[in-house]
Amino acid sequence: MKILFLDQSGELGGAELCLIDITKPYQDSCLVGLFADGSFRKLLEQRQIPVQVLATQPIQVRKQSSFAQSLGSASSLVPVIAQVVQKAREYDLIYANTQKALVIGGIASFLSHRPLVYHLHDILSIDHFSRTNRRIAITLANARASLVIANSIASQAAFVAAGGRAEITEVVYNGFEPELYQSHQANLSQLKKPFGLDGRFVVGHFSRLSPWKGQHILLEALAQCPKDVTAIFVGDALFGEQDYVQQLHEQVANLGLEERVRFLGFRSDIVELMAACDLVAHTSTAAEPFGRVIVEAMLCGRPVVATEAGGVVELVEHGHTGWLVPPGDSQKLAEAITSCRNQPEYTATVSHQAQLQASQRFNLTTTNQQIAQLLNRIVGSEQ
Ligand code: UDP
Ligand code: GLC
């Protein structure tokens, strides 16, 4: 099957990392069309996945755009749509991986008479999207998509609650290759040395720096934990949230946490870094659609404390495969971290259970089989 994948981002967010895995079986017969250049394009090239940047101008519509702003930027879409229509004629199916890709892919699918699949990585709620953008996404998906693949039941439910047609949705979780996450047997204190944190309890936070990812909540919690509890923050502000980065550094200074916190920026050696952590914290203050980092930490055999909202409750069973705390509650987070630090044996049992369960529930082979079956159904019914 020949697939034209579309994604708006040049950066490596979770949706893009997920797409790399999905494109793999179609390596010889697909094209990934991007609307921005950046590290995503480079990684696709390294993995030998055909890729082309289709837009030379950045597309201006933002998640919180108003109707007037959306309308104003519509004209900037015309050249990209024209390119996508031309490309689409060489493929059997258009696979939109992001919201702007849905807009462009939706119009292009109409003009090129190709079926459209939308991979929904977002919770289409007021916390994440303006009313206008939700309406555009729902209207286009309802009118044009043969299938909406939701990354969790929570994302599916939000789509339906916003007016999306339930009958075109299917839930497919992100898949992973468990063998890539097997922790190295190296001595934990050796792994911590580069950060100057050996001998201390290290909490890892792996996420782009963005207010809704809640790094500030972990800093607040850290100030309430015993003094040997430290944190590494892995990730960068991918979508221009520099003010928040500044705010985090000020918060570290105000709380006197300079000796207990390290910011490592964006890194590609996630597995090695997770192996150096005693615990991984996920602190999103708004509902997380899925949360790849949670599964990655489980596969690395690291205990996870995560916030109880969105798709996360489908990943973590409280007290059995990790711990859940209310979003935005730094006190509960501090209590959960401290209790893991104080009960290493119980914590290890839970993280071992989580590792076993995650390698079965979130396996890339199964995910790619599910997607192949769904896509075959669509392309088969078109012919
Ligand atoms: N990640 C990474 N380097 C970093 C920080 C994060 O490669 O410095 C990866 C992380 O391992 C995960 C993805 O980025 O696979 C983030 O996905 P997630 O679903 O957790 O959140 P998103 O940012 O997509 O909302
Ligand atoms: C999006 C979501 C994240 C999810 C990822 C992969 O980036 O924010 O929760 O894990 O897509 O589906």
Coordinates of C-alpha atoms in Angstrom, one line a residue, residues 121-261:
H121 CA -2.8 12.4 19.2
D122 CA -4.7 15.2 21.0
I123 CA -7.5 15.7 23.5
L124 CA -9.8 18.1 21.7
S125 CA -10.8 19.9 24.8
I126 CA -10.9 23.6 25.9
D127 CA -7.6 23.1 27.8
H128 CA -5.7 22.4 24.6
F129 CA -7.6 24.0 21.7
S130 CA -9.6 27.0 20.9
R131 CA -13.3 26.5 20.1
T132 CA -12.6 27.4 16.4
N133 CA -9.8 24.9 16.0
R134 CA -11.9 22.1 17.6
R135 CA -14.8 22.9 15.3
I136 CA -12.5 22.8 12.2
A137 CA -11.0 19.5 13.3
I138 CA -14.3 17.9 14.0
T139 CA -16.0 19.2 10.9
L140 CA -13.2 18.0 8.6
A141 CA -12.8 14.6 10.3
N142 CA -16.5 14.0 10.2
A143 CA -16.8 15.0 6.5
R144 CA -13.6 13.5 5.1
A145 CA -12.0 10.9 7.3
S146 CA -12.7 7.2 6.7
L147 CA -11.0 6.5 10.0
V148 CA -9.9 8.3 13.1
I149 CA -7.2 6.4 15.0
A150 CA -7.2 7.8 18.6
N151 CA -4.1 7.3 20.7
S152 CA -6.2 6.5 23.8
I153 CA -9.8 6.0 25.0
A154 CA -9.6 9.5 26.5
S155 CA -8.7 11.1 23.2
Q156 CA -11.5 9.1 21.5
A157 CA -14.0 10.2 24.1
A158 CA -13.1 13.9 23.8
F159 CA -13.4 13.7 20.0
V160 CA -16.9 12.2 20.3
A161 CA -17.9 14.7 23.1
A162 CA -16.9 17.6 20.8
G163 CA -19.2 16.2 18.1
G164 CA -17.0 13.7 16.3
R165 CA -18.6 10.6 14.7
A166 CA -18.0 7.7 17.1
E167 CA -18.4 5.1 14.3
I168 CA -15.3 6.2 12.5
T169 CA -13.0 6.0 15.5
E170 CA -10.7 3.2 16.7
V171 CA -8.3 3.3 19.6
V172 CA -4.7 2.2 18.9
Y173 CA -2.1 2.7 21.6
N174 CA 1.5 3.9 20.8
G175 CA 3.7 0.8 20.3
F176 CA 7.3 0.3 21.5
E177 CA 10.1 -2.2 20.9
P178 CA 10.7 -3.4 24.5
E179 CA 14.2 -4.7 23.8
L180 CA 15.3 -1.1 23.1
Y181 CA 14.5 -0.1 26.6
Q182 CA 16.3 -2.9 28.5
S183 CA 18.3 -1.1 31.1
H184 CA 22.1 -1.5 31.0
Q185 CA 23.4 -3.4 34.0
A186 CA 25.8 -0.6 34.8
N187 CA 26.1 0.5 38.4
L188 CA 23.5 3.2 39.1
S189 CA 25.8 5.5 40.9
Q190 CA 28.2 5.5 37.9
L191 CA 25.3 6.6 35.7
K192 CA 24.4 9.4 38.1
K193 CA 28.0 10.7 38.2
P194 CA 27.9 12.9 35.1
F195 CA 25.2 15.0 36.8
G196 CA 27.0 15.3 40.1
L197 CA 24.1 13.4 41.7
D198 CA 25.6 10.1 42.8
G199 CA 24.5 8.9 46.1
R200 CA 21.2 10.9 45.8
F201 CA 17.7 9.9 44.9
V202 CA 17.2 11.1 41.3
V203 CA 13.7 11.9 39.9
G204 CA 13.6 12.2 36.1
H205 CA 11.2 14.4 34.2
F206 CA 11.3 13.7 30.4
S207 CA 9.2 16.2 28.5
R208 CA 9.3 19.3 26.4
L209 CA 9.3 22.4 28.7
S210 CA 5.8 23.7 28.5
P211 CA 3.4 25.0 31.3
W212 CA 0.9 22.1 30.9
K213 CA 3.6 19.5 31.2
G214 CA 3.9 20.8 34.8
Q215 CA 7.6 21.0 35.4
H216 CA 6.9 23.7 38.0
I217 CA 4.8 21.3 40.0
L218 CA 7.8 18.9 40.3
L219 CA 10.0 21.8 41.5
E220 CA 7.3 22.7 44.1
A221 CA 7.2 19.0 45.2
L222 CA 11.0 18.7 45.4
A223 CA 11.1 21.5 47.9
Q224 CA 8.8 19.4 50.1
C225 CA 10.8 16.2 49.8
P226 CA 13.9 15.1 51.9
K227 CA 17.0 16.9 50.8
D228 CA 18.7 14.0 49.1
V229 CA 15.8 13.9 46.5
T230 CA 17.0 15.6 43.3
A231 CA 15.7 16.0 39.8
I232 CA 16.8 16.0 36.2
F233 CA 14.7 17.7 33.6
V234 CA 15.2 16.3 30.1
G235 CA 13.6 18.2 27.2
D236 CA 13.5 21.6 25.7
A237 CA 10.9 24.3 24.9
L238 CA 9.9 22.9 21.4
F239 CA 7.1 25.3 20.6
G240 CA 8.5 28.7 21.6
E241 CA 7.7 28.6 25.3
Q242 CA 10.9 30.4 26.4
D243 CA 9.1 32.5 29.1
Y244 CA 8.3 29.3 30.9
V245 CA 11.9 28.2 30.8
Q246 CA 12.9 31.5 32.4
Q247 CA 10.2 31.1 35.0
L248 CA 11.5 27.6 35.9
H249 CA 15.0 28.8 36.4
E250 CA 13.7 31.6 38.6
Q251 CA 11.6 29.1 40.6
V252 CA 14.8 27.0 41.2
A253 CA 16.6 30.0 42.6
N254 CA 13.6 31.2 44.7
L255 CA 13.2 27.7 46.3
G256 CA 17.0 27.4 46.8
L257 CA 17.1 24.2 44.7
E258 CA 20.2 24.9 42.6
E259 CA 22.2 22.0 44.0
R260 CA 19.3 19.6 43.5
V261 CA 18.1 20.3 40.0

